[in-house]
Amino acid sequence: MQEEQGDGQWLLKIPTQIFIQVPMKIQNIVCIGAGYVGGPTMAVIADRCPHLRVTVLDINADRIAQWNSDHLPMFEPGLDAVVARCRGKNLFFATLTPELIRAADVVFVSVNTPTKTFGEGAGRAADLQYLEKSARFIKPHLKPGTIIVEKSTVPIRTAQALSTIFSYGQDGGDYPILSNPEFLAEGTAIRDLESPDRVLIGSSSNEQGRKAAQALADVYAHWIPKERILLTNVWSSELSKLAANAFLAQRISSINSISALCEVTGADVGEIAHAIGVDQRIGPRFLEASVGFGGSCFRKDLLNLSYLCEAEGLKEVAAYWSSVVEMNDYQINRFIRRIIQVQFNSIAGKKIALLGFAYKPGTNDTRDAPAIRIATGLLKEKAVLTITDPKALDNARLDLQGLEGTVHYEADPYKATEGAHAVALLTHWPEYRALDYKKIFAGMEKPAFIFDGRNWLDHQALFKMGFNVYPLGKTPLSHI
Ligand code: UDX
Ligand code: UDX
């Protein structure tokens, strides 16, 4: 059904007897996938477009029940208020229901696309099975001309596969496929959705594709300035999402590589980040040295990008993007090694308190959090861990389930650090800056060590209190 053009565009060859009805005006939106992306994105669309009916569907009945309750399935600042304004009015959450799909003018597909864990490309390629299953599920229930929107992050040319699934054996209509990747970051999702730097809509260049892209752009134009709504071809849109995450992650790996050099030379990574960040060509953001990046996207998308390059025979390009992940692994392992070495090369039986477990503040999400690997590494050395986090303790429990060793979970940071030999700050929650570190020091074993994996605390003040302080990319402040 498809005809490729040389410029990376594609057209659908449509049997002449089929009349394509792309709804010019969107009234009814359905989203498959009520996750970290689908849920907040649809909530903001509903909030900003009260004339639209927005329904979020998910195979997971428990998750839907949470969305319909007072305890939403995720912690995201501002989300509760947005949901409270629209739920039951023009925003609905339900399990997958054919009748609801039939009513849709647009179906967003926002299911997870994790890294493949099996077979060809295991550990690198994206696992598209949920995307394909969702497409196959919705297809028989769509009305002709319904616009399908790829919201999930996907490898380049996934739209083509979707197009084949939707057009194969069709019985009365064809479906324009758009790519509309989401750039929200967790913790700031509502702000990012309400005022995004850009919205990207990729479509095929035929009339059907252009009309569909315009119809979706008109929805976003209700609250986003038109100049921020970028219309591109599908492949550019799909690849832009991977490229954006790869570039962001690469900046973090770059500054983390410099942090290692700082530690052996006496330079200060904070001063360097400032000095290079004021160069307008470089800019100040995403230059914070850290214990490593985490989250559901960066590692997955870098590995996916690298795999795609390799599959296209671009070995050097693949190696370049893989190295960003390798640098991140190095940074995490370096942090673990340091905790062990500094404590006289033995942490067996020593209590270590982990301050923070979420991969960043402002979320309860722990997917690919550096804390998981740090906890695992320390447990291998038989440390006794106490983990505290304002929001992510439930997820931490699930992540570390079944690991050998002793792990305590404690909501109160003072209790968590009581009797500890060392504290490792892994998530820069604002409340961790406001803790009474004199009190913490008093309750700890001596010598007391603090490893600041985010350069978040006042190191001089901690040193004066008696702590041996190990920041990232700075000279340690040690009494020993
Ligand atoms: C999103 C994107 O879709 C992913 O591609 C991107 O890289 C990260 O952000 P996210 O919203 O974070 O994923 O995933 P998750 O929170 O796991 O939500 C996915 C939802 O889809 C889950 O609630 C899951 O139950 C649902 N789902 C999954 C379906 O409804 N049907 C399926 O077949 C599979
Ligand atoms: C990222 C992208 O920012 C977003 O556009 C995309 O849609 C999804 O992936 P997210 O993973 O939610 O968003 O958070 P982000 O703020 O990008 O942080 C990712 C990781 O990098 C976190 O672990 C964070 O702590 C770390 N980070 C970020 C650093 O270590 N240093 C920095 O300077 C910035």
PDB file of N, CA and C in Angstrom, residues 177-219:
ATOM      1  N   ILE A 177      -1.159   8.736   9.440  1.00  0.00           N
ATOM      2  CA  ILE A 177      -0.336   8.484  10.626  1.00  0.00           C
ATOM      3  C   ILE A 177       0.594   9.662  10.845  1.00  0.00           C
ATOM      4  N   LEU A 178       0.533  10.204  12.046  1.00  0.00           N
ATOM      5  CA  LEU A 178       1.381  11.340  12.394  1.00  0.00           C
ATOM      6  C   LEU A 178       2.365  10.920  13.467  1.00  0.00           C
ATOM      7  N   SER A 179       3.495  11.573  13.450  1.00  0.00           N
ATOM      8  CA  SER A 179       4.450  11.412  14.552  1.00  0.00           C
ATOM      9  C   SER A 179       4.395  12.703  15.364  1.00  0.00           C
ATOM     10  N   ASN A 180       4.176  12.562  16.659  1.00  0.00           N
ATOM     11  CA  ASN A 180       4.060  13.751  17.523  1.00  0.00           C
ATOM     12  C   ASN A 180       4.735  13.437  18.857  1.00  0.00           C
ATOM     13  N   PRO A 181       6.091  13.346  18.819  1.00  0.00           N
ATOM     14  CA  PRO A 181       6.796  12.931  20.032  1.00  0.00           C
ATOM     15  C   PRO A 181       6.618  13.935  21.168  1.00  0.00           C
ATOM     16  N   GLU A 182       6.754  13.442  22.374  1.00  0.00           N
ATOM     17  CA  GLU A 182       6.568  14.283  23.555  1.00  0.00           C
ATOM     18  C   GLU A 182       7.931  14.599  24.171  1.00  0.00           C
ATOM     19  N   PHE A 183       8.139  15.865  24.492  1.00  0.00           N
ATOM     20  CA  PHE A 183       9.433  16.278  25.041  1.00  0.00           C
ATOM     21  C   PHE A 183       9.350  16.630  26.522  1.00  0.00           C
ATOM     22  N   LEU A 184       8.234  16.313  27.171  1.00  0.00           N
ATOM     23  CA  LEU A 184       8.110  16.697  28.584  1.00  0.00           C
ATOM     24  C   LEU A 184       9.156  15.979  29.425  1.00  0.00           C
ATOM     25  N   ALA A 185       9.582  16.648  30.468  1.00  0.00           N
ATOM     26  CA  ALA A 185      10.462  16.002  31.450  1.00  0.00           C
ATOM     27  C   ALA A 185       9.648  15.805  32.720  1.00  0.00           C
ATOM     28  N   GLU A 186       9.856  14.690  33.380  1.00  0.00           N
ATOM     29  CA  GLU A 186       9.100  14.437  34.604  1.00  0.00           C
ATOM     30  C   GLU A 186       9.509  15.441  35.675  1.00  0.00           C
ATOM     31  N   GLY A 187       8.570  15.731  36.539  1.00  0.00           N
ATOM     32  CA  GLY A 187       8.846  16.728  37.581  1.00  0.00           C
ATOM     33  C   GLY A 187       8.444  18.118  37.120  1.00  0.00           C
ATOM     34  N   THR A 188       8.521  18.355  35.787  1.00  0.00           N
ATOM     35  CA  THR A 188       8.094  19.647  35.237  1.00  0.00           C
ATOM     36  C   THR A 188       7.111  19.403  34.089  1.00  0.00           C
ATOM     37  N   ALA A 189       6.457  18.248  34.119  1.00  0.00           N
ATOM     38  CA  ALA A 189       5.625  17.832  32.979  1.00  0.00           C
ATOM     39  C   ALA A 189       4.527  18.847  32.670  1.00  0.00           C
ATOM     40  N   ILE A 190       3.861  19.343  33.708  1.00  0.00           N
ATOM     41  CA  ILE A 190       2.718  20.234  33.440  1.00  0.00           C
ATOM     42  C   ILE A 190       3.214  21.545  32.831  1.00  0.00           C
ATOM     43  N   ARG A 191       4.286  22.076  33.418  1.00  0.00           N
ATOM     44  CA  ARG A 191       4.850  23.308  32.851  1.00  0.00           C
ATOM     45  C   ARG A 191       5.307  23.068  31.406  1.00  0.00           C
ATOM     46  N   ASP A 192       5.976  21.943  31.173  1.00  0.00           N
ATOM     47  CA  ASP A 192       6.481  21.636  29.820  1.00  0.00           C
ATOM     48  C   ASP A 192       5.331  21.498  28.824  1.00  0.00           C
ATOM     49  N   LEU A 193       4.219  20.901  29.287  1.00  0.00           N
ATOM     50  CA  LEU A 193       3.084  20.704  28.379  1.00  0.00           C
ATOM     51  C   LEU A 193       2.333  22.011  28.143  1.00  0.00           C
ATOM     52  N   GLU A 194       2.283  22.843  29.175  1.00  0.00           N
ATOM     53  CA  GLU A 194       1.529  24.093  29.029  1.00  0.00           C
ATOM     54  C   GLU A 194       2.318  25.129  28.236  1.00  0.00           C
ATOM     55  N   SER A 195       3.643  25.050  28.339  1.00  0.00           N
ATOM     56  CA  SER A 195       4.459  26.033  27.624  1.00  0.00           C
ATOM     57  C   SER A 195       5.683  25.353  27.012  1.00  0.00           C
ATOM     58  N   PRO A 196       5.468  24.521  26.013  1.00  0.00           N
ATOM     59  CA  PRO A 196       6.604  23.770  25.456  1.00  0.00           C
ATOM     60  C   PRO A 196       7.490  24.649  24.578  1.00  0.00           C
ATOM     61  N   ASP A 197       8.770  24.281  24.492  1.00  0.00           N
ATOM     62  CA  ASP A 197       9.659  24.998  23.562  1.00  0.00           C
ATOM     63  C   ASP A 197       9.164  24.801  22.136  1.00  0.00           C
ATOM     64  N   ARG A 198       8.670  23.604  21.873  1.00  0.00           N
ATOM     65  CA  ARG A 198       8.106  23.309  20.554  1.00  0.00           C
ATOM     66  C   ARG A 198       7.212  22.081  20.639  1.00  0.00           C
ATOM     67  N   VAL A 199       6.293  22.036  19.650  1.00  0.00           N
ATOM     68  CA  VAL A 199       5.513  20.817  19.437  1.00  0.00           C
ATOM     69  C   VAL A 199       5.896  20.363  18.042  1.00  0.00           C
ATOM     70  N   LEU A 200       6.177  19.097  17.910  1.00  0.00           N
ATOM     71  CA  LEU A 200       6.654  18.587  16.624  1.00  0.00           C
ATOM     72  C   LEU A 200       5.588  17.666  16.046  1.00  0.00           C
ATOM     73  N   ILE A 201       5.192  17.938  14.810  1.00  0.00           N
ATOM     74  CA  ILE A 201       4.199  17.069  14.166  1.00  0.00           C
ATOM     75  C   ILE A 201       4.765  16.643  12.817  1.00  0.00           C
ATOM     76  N   GLY A 202       5.000  15.354  12.671  1.00  0.00           N
ATOM     77  CA  GLY A 202       5.525  14.834  11.409  1.00  0.00           C
ATOM     78  C   GLY A 202       4.413  14.142  10.651  1.00  0.00           C
ATOM     79  N   SER A 203       4.369  14.407   9.342  1.00  0.00           N
ATOM     80  CA  SER A 203       3.324  13.753   8.532  1.00  0.00           C
ATOM     81  C   SER A 203       3.900  13.400   7.173  1.00  0.00           C
ATOM     82  N   SER A 204       3.177  12.587   6.439  1.00  0.00           N
ATOM     83  CA  SER A 204       3.569  12.359   5.054  1.00  0.00           C
ATOM     84  C   SER A 204       3.188  13.613   4.272  1.00  0.00           C
ATOM     85  N   SER A 205       3.779  13.767   3.087  1.00  0.00           N
ATOM     86  CA  SER A 205       3.613  15.049   2.389  1.00  0.00           C
ATOM     87  C   SER A 205       2.386  15.057   1.473  1.00  0.00           C
ATOM     88  N   ASN A 206       1.624  13.952   1.442  1.00  0.00           N
ATOM     89  CA  ASN A 206       0.431  13.983   0.589  1.00  0.00           C
ATOM     90  C   ASN A 206      -0.672  14.802   1.263  1.00  0.00           C
ATOM     91  N   GLU A 207      -1.747  15.009   0.530  1.00  0.00           N
ATOM     92  CA  GLU A 207      -2.793  15.910   1.037  1.00  0.00           C
ATOM     93  C   GLU A 207      -3.392  15.392   2.348  1.00  0.00           C
ATOM     94  N   GLN A 208      -3.573  14.080   2.374  1.00  0.00           N
ATOM     95  CA  GLN A 208      -4.154  13.466   3.566  1.00  0.00           C
ATOM     96  C   GLN A 208      -3.277  13.744   4.796  1.00  0.00           C
ATOM     97  N   GLY A 209      -1.969  13.553   4.617  1.00  0.00           N
ATOM     98  CA  GLY A 209      -1.033  13.760   5.715  1.00  0.00           C
ATOM     99  C   GLY A 209      -1.013  15.211   6.159  1.00  0.00           C
ATOM    100  N   ARG A 210      -0.976  16.103   5.181  1.00  0.00           N
ATOM    101  CA  ARG A 210      -0.914  17.535   5.515  1.00  0.00           C
ATOM    102  C   ARG A 210      -2.161  17.992   6.258  1.00  0.00           C
ATOM    103  N   LYS A 211      -3.323  17.496   5.799  1.00  0.00           N
ATOM    104  CA  LYS A 211      -4.591  17.887   6.448  1.00  0.00           C
ATOM    105  C   LYS A 211      -4.610  17.387   7.892  1.00  0.00           C
ATOM    106  N   ALA A 212      -4.146  16.156   8.058  1.00  0.00           N
ATOM    107  CA  ALA A 212      -4.152  15.566   9.400  1.00  0.00           C
ATOM    108  C   ALA A 212      -3.226  16.358  10.319  1.00  0.00           C
ATOM    109  N   ALA A 213      -2.033  16.694   9.799  1.00  0.00           N
ATOM    110  CA  ALA A 213      -1.067  17.448  10.612  1.00  0.00           C
ATOM    111  C   ALA A 213      -1.662  18.797  11.004  1.00  0.00           C
ATOM    112  N   GLN A 214      -2.340  19.435  10.046  1.00  0.00           N
ATOM    113  CA  GLN A 214      -2.929  20.744  10.335  1.00  0.00           C
ATOM    114  C   GLN A 214      -4.021  20.625  11.397  1.00  0.00           C
ATOM    115  N   ALA A 215      -4.827  19.555  11.279  1.00  0.00           N
ATOM    116  CA  ALA A 215      -5.915  19.378  12.257  1.00  0.00           C
ATOM    117  C   ALA A 215      -5.341  19.216  13.664  1.00  0.00           C
ATOM    118  N   LEU A 216      -4.234  18.465  13.779  1.00  0.00           N
ATOM    119  CA  LEU A 216      -3.624  18.285  15.109  1.00  0.00           C
ATOM    120  C   LEU A 216      -2.968  19.596  15.567  1.00  0.00           C
ATOM    121  N   ALA A 217      -2.336  20.297  14.612  1.00  0.00           N
ATOM    122  CA  ALA A 217      -1.713  21.585  14.967  1.00  0.00           C
ATOM    123  C   ALA A 217      -2.775  22.543  15.500  1.00  0.00           C
ATOM    124  N   ASP A 218      -3.971  22.491  14.921  1.00  0.00           N
ATOM    125  CA  ASP A 218      -5.055  23.385  15.370  1.00  0.00           C
ATOM    126  C   ASP A 218      -5.438  23.106  16.825  1.00  0.00           C
ATOM    127  N   VAL A 219      -5.336  21.848  17.230  1.00  0.00           N
ATOM    128  CA  VAL A 219      -5.632  21.524  18.637  1.00  0.00           C
ATOM    129  C   VAL A 219      -4.595  22.216  19.532  1.00  0.00           C
TER     130      VAL A 219
END
